[in-house]
mmCIF file of C-alpha atoms in Angstrom:
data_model
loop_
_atom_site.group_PDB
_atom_site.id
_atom_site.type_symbol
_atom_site.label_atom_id
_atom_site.label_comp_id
_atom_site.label_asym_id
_atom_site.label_seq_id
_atom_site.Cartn_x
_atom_site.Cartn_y
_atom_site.Cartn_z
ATOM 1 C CA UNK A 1 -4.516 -4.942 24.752
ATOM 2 C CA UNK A 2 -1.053 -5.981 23.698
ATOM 3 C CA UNK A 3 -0.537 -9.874 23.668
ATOM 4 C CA UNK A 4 3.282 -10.097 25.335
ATOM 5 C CA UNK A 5 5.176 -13.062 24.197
ATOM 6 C CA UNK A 6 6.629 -15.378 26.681
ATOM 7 C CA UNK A 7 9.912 -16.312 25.482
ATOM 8 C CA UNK A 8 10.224 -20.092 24.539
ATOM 9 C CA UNK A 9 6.459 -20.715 24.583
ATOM 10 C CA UNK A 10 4.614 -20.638 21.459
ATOM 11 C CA UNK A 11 2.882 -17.876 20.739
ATOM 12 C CA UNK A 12 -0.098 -17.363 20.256
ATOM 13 C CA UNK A 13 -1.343 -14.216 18.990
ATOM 14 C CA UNK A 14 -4.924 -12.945 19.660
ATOM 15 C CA UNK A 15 -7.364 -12.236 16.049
ATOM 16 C CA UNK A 16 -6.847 -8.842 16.161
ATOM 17 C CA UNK A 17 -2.865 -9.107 15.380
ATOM 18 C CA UNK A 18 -3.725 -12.137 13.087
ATOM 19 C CA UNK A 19 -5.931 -10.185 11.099
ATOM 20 C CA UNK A 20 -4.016 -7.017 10.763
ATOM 21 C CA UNK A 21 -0.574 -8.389 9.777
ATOM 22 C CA UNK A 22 -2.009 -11.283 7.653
ATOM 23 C CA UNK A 23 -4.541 -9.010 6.142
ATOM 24 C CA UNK A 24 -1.761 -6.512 4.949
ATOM 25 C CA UNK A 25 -0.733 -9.554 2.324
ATOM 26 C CA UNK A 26 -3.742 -10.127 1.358
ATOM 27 C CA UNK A 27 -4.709 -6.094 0.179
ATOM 28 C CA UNK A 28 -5.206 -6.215 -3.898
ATOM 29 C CA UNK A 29 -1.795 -6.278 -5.271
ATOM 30 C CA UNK A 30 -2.943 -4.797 -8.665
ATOM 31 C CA UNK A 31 -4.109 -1.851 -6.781
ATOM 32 C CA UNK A 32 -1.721 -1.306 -4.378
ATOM 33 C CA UNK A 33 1.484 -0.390 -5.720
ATOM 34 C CA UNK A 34 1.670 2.753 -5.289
ATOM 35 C CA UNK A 35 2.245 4.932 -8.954
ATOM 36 C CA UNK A 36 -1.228 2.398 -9.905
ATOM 37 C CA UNK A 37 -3.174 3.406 -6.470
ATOM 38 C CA UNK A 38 -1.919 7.022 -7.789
ATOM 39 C CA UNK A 39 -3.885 6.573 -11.287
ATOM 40 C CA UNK A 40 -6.724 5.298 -9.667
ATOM 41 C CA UNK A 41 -7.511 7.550 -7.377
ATOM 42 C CA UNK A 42 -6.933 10.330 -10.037
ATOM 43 C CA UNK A 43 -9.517 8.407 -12.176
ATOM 44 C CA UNK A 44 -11.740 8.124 -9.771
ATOM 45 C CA UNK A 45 -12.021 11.853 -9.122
ATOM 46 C CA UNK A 46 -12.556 12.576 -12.836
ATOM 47 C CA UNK A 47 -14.714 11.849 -15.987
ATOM 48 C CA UNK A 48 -11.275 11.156 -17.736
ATOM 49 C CA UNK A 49 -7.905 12.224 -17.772
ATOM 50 C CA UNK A 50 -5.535 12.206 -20.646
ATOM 51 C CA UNK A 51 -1.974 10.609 -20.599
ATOM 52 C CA UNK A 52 0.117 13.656 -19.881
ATOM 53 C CA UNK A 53 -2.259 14.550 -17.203
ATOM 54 C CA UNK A 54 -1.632 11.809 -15.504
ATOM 55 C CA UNK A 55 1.859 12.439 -15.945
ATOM 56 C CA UNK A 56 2.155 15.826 -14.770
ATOM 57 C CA UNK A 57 -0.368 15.168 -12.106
ATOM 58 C CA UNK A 58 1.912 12.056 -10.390
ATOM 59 C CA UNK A 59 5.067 13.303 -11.487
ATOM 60 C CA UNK A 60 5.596 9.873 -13.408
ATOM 61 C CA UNK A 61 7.902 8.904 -16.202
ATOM 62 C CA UNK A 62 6.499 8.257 -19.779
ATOM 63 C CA UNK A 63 7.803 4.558 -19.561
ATOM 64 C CA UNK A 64 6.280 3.919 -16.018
ATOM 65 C CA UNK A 65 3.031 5.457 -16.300
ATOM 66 C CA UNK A 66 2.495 3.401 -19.545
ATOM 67 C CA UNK A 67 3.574 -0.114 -17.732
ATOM 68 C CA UNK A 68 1.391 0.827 -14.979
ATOM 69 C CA UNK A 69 -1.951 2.346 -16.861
ATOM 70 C CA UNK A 70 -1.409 -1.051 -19.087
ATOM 71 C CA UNK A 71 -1.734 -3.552 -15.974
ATOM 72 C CA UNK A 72 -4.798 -1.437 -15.034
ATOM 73 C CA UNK A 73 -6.189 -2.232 -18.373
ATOM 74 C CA UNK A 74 -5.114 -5.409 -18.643
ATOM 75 C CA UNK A 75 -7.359 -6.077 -15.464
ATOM 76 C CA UNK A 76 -10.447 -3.756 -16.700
ATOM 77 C CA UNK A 77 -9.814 -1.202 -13.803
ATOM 78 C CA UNK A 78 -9.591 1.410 -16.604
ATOM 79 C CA UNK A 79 -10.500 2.057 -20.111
ATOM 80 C CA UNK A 80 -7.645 4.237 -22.827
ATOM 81 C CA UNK A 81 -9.059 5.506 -26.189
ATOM 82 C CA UNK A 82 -6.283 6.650 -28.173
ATOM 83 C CA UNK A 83 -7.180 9.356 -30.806
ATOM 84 C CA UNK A 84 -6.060 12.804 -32.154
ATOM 85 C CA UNK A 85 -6.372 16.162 -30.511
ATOM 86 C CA UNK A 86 -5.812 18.001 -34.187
ATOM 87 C CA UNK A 87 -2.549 16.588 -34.649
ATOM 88 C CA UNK A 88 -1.567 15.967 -31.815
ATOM 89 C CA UNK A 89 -1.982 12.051 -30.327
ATOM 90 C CA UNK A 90 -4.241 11.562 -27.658
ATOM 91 C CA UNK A 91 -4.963 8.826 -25.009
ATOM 92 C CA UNK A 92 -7.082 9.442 -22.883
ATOM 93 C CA UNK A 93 -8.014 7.003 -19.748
ATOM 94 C CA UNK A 94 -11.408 6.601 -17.844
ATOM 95 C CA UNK A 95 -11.696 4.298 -14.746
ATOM 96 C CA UNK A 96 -14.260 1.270 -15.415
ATOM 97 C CA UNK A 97 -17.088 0.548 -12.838
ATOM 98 C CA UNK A 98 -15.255 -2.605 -12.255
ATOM 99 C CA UNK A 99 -11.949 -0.152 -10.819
ATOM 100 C CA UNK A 100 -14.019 1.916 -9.378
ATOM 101 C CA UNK A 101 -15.508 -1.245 -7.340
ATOM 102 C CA UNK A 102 -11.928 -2.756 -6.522
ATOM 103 C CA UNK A 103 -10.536 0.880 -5.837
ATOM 104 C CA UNK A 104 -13.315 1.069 -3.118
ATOM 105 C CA UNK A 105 -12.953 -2.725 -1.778
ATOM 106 C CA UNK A 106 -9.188 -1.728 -1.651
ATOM 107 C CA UNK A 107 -9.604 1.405 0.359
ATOM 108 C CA UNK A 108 -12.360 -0.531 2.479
ATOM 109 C CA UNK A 109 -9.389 -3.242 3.416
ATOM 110 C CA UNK A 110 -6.876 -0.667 3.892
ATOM 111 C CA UNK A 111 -9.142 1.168 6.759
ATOM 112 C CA UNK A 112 -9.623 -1.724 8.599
ATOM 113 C CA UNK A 113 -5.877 -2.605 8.348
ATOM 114 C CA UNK A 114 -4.978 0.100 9.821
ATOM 115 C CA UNK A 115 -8.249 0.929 12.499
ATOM 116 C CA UNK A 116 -6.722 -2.975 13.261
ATOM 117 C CA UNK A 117 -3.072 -2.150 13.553
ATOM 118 C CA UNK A 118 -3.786 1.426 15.357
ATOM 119 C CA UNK A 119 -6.327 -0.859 18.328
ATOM 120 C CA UNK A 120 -3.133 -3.178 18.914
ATOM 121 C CA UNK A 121 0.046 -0.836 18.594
ATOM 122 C CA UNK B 1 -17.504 18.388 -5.636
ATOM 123 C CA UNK B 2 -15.517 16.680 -8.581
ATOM 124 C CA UNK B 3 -14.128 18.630 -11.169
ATOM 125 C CA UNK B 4 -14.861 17.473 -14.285
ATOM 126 C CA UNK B 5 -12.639 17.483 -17.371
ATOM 127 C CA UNK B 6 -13.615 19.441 -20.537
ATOM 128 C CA UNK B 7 -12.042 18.063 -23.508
ATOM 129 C CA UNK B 8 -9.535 19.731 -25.335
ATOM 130 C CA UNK B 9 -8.854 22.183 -22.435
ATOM 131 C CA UNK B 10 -5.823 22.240 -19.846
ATOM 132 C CA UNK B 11 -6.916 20.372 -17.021
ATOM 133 C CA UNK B 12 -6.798 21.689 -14.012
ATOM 134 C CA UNK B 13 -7.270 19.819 -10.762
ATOM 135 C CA UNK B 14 -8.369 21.227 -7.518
ATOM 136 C CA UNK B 15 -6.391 20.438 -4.660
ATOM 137 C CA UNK B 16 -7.898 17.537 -3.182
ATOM 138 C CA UNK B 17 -7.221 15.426 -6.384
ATOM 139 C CA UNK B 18 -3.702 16.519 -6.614
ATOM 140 C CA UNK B 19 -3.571 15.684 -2.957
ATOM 141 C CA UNK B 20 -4.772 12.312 -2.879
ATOM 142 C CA UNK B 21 -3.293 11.297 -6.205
ATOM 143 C CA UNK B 22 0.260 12.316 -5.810
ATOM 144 C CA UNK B 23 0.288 11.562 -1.932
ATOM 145 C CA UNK B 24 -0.042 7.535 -3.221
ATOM 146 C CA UNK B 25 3.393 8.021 -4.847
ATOM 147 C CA UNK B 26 4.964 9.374 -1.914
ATOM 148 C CA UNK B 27 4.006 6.332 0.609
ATOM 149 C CA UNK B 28 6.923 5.625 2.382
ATOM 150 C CA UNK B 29 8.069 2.921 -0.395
ATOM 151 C CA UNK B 30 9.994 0.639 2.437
ATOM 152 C CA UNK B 31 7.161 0.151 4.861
ATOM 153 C CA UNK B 32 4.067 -0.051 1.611
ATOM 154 C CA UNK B 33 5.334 -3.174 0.226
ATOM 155 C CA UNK B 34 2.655 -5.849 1.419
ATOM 156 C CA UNK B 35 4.605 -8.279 3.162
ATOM 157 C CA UNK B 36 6.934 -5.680 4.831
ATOM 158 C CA UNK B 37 3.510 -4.103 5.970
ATOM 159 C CA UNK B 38 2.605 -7.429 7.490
ATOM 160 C CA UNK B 39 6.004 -7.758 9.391
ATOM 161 C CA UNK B 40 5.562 -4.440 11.328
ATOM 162 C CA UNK B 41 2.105 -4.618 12.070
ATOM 163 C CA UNK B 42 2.657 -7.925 13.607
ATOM 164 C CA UNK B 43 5.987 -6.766 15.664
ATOM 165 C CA UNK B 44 4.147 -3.550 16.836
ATOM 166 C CA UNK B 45 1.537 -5.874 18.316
ATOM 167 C CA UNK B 46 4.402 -7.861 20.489
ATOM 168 C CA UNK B 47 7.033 -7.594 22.220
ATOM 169 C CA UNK B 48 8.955 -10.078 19.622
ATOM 170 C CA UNK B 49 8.044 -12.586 17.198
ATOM 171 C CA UNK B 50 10.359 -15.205 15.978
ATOM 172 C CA UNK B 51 10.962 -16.304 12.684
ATOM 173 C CA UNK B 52 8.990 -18.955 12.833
ATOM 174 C CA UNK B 53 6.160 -16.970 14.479
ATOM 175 C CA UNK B 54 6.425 -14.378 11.549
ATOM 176 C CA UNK B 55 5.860 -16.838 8.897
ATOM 177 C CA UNK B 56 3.435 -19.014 10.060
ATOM 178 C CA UNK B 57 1.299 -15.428 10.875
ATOM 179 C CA UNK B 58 1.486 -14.085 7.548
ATOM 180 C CA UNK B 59 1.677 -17.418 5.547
ATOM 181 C CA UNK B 60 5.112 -16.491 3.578
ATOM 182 C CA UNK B 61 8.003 -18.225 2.088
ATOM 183 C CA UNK B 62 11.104 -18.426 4.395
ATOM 184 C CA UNK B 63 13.020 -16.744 1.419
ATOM 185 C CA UNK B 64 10.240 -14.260 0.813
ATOM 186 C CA UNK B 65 10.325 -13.343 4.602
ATOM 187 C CA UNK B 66 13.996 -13.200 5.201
ATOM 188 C CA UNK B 67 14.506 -10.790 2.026
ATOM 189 C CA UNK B 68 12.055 -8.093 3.385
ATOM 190 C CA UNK B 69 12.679 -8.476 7.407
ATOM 191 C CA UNK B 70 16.689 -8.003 5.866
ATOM 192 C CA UNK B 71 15.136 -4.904 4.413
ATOM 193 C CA UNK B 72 13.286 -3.657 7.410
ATOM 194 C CA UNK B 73 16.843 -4.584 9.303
ATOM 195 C CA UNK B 74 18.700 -2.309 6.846
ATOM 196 C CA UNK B 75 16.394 0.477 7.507
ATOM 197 C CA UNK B 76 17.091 0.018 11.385
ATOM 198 C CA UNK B 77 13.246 -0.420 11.615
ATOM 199 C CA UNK B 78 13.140 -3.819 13.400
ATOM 200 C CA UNK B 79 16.589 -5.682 15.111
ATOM 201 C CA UNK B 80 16.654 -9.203 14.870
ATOM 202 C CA UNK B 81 18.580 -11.004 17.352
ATOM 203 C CA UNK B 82 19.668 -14.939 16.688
ATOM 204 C CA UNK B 83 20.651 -17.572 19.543
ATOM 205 C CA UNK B 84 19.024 -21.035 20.409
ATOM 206 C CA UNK B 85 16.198 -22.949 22.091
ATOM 207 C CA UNK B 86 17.930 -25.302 23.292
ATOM 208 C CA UNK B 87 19.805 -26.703 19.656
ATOM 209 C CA UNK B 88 17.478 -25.354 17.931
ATOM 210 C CA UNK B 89 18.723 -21.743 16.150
ATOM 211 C CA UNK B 90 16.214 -19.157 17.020
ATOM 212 C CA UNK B 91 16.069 -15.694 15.737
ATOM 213 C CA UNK B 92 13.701 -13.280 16.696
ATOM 214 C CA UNK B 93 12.150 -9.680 15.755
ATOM 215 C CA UNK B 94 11.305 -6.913 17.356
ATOM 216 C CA UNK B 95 10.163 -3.293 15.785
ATOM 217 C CA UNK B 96 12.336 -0.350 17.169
ATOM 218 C CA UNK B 97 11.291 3.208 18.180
ATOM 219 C CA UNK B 98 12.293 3.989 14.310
ATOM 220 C CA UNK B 99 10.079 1.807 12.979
ATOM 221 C CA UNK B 100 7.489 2.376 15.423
ATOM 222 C CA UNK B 101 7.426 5.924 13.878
ATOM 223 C CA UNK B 102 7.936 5.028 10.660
ATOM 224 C CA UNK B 103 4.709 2.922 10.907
ATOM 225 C CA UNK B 104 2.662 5.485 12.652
ATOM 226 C CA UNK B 105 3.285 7.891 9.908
ATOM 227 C CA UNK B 106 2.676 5.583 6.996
ATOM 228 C CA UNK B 107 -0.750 5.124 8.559
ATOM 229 C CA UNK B 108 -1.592 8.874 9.474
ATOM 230 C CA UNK B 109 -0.225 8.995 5.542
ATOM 231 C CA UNK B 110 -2.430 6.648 4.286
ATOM 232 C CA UNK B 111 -5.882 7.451 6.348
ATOM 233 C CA UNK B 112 -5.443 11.006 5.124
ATOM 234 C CA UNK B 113 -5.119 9.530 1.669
ATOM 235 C CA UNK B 114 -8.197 7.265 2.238
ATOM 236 C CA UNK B 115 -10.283 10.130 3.596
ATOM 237 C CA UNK B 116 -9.238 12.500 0.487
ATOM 238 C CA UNK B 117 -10.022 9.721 -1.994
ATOM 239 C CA UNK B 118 -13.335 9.292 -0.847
ATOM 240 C CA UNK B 119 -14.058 12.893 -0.740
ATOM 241 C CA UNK B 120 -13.402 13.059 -4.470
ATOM 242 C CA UNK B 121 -14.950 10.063 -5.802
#
């Protein structure tokens, strides 16, 4: 299945290389670095999780976790509602319909990628 | 099979959440950057690629491209060898056994992660 390329000609590389190596640029960057694709996948698998789940659950830092849960929300992949668990602050983070759409469209991309990349290794 | 979270208590999430969740974090950070992705699908497809070959396939920046292929160098997962074509420099790609390996198991990581997300969502 492998294409070999003839040195000095140009090369011309069959749609099933084209599409696996151009289609790894293309995958949602929002979604797929990797701490994000970590939150995401978290939220997906749960009605809601607070921040210091989250946390403990990927092993992040306070700082990162915030940057990253803040770009999510930015794009309306997920939802934070910040309130008080007796005294103690609370922020707890859903994932929208629209993340759970892109989250699926993502992992949908990232199969074929690498069905794709397997079919011409 | 999702858990779901009951306010105000410790959560605690079954395996396949932890799994899936965490496992995004531990992606092999080198080879999950998009473009870097790109460059090793494409050079496990071929023999070699050139320069040239590499960014017209994956539509990059000839300063974007030679900052991550010098990564992938670094890592000793592709060599890159430079001569001519006649007076024209050439310099061209190819994926080692490293690399080849290093790919492999960044997809076996990321299919398992795929399959696990699903499961939970």
């Amino acid at each position: 299945m492998t294409a070999r390329l003839k040195v000095g000609r140009p090369v011309e590389p069959g749609p099933e290389l084209t599409n696996s190596a151009k289609s790894a640029t293309q995958l949602d960057r929002l979604i797929h670095e990797r701490l994000r694709l970590g939150i995401l996948s978290a939220l997906a698998a749960e009605e809601s999780l607070t921040f210091n789940d989250l946390k403990k659950l990927l092993g992040a830092t306070d700082g990162n976790l915030s940057v990253h849960a803040r770009k999510l929300e930015d794009a309306n992949y997920v939802v934070c509602e910040k309130g008080f668990d007796g005294r103690v602050p609370r922020t707890e983070y859903r994932i929208t319909s629209n993340g759970r759409k892109a989250l699926e469209k993502y992992l949908d991309h990232m199969e074929v990628l690498i069905r794709v990349a397997r079919e011409s290794m």
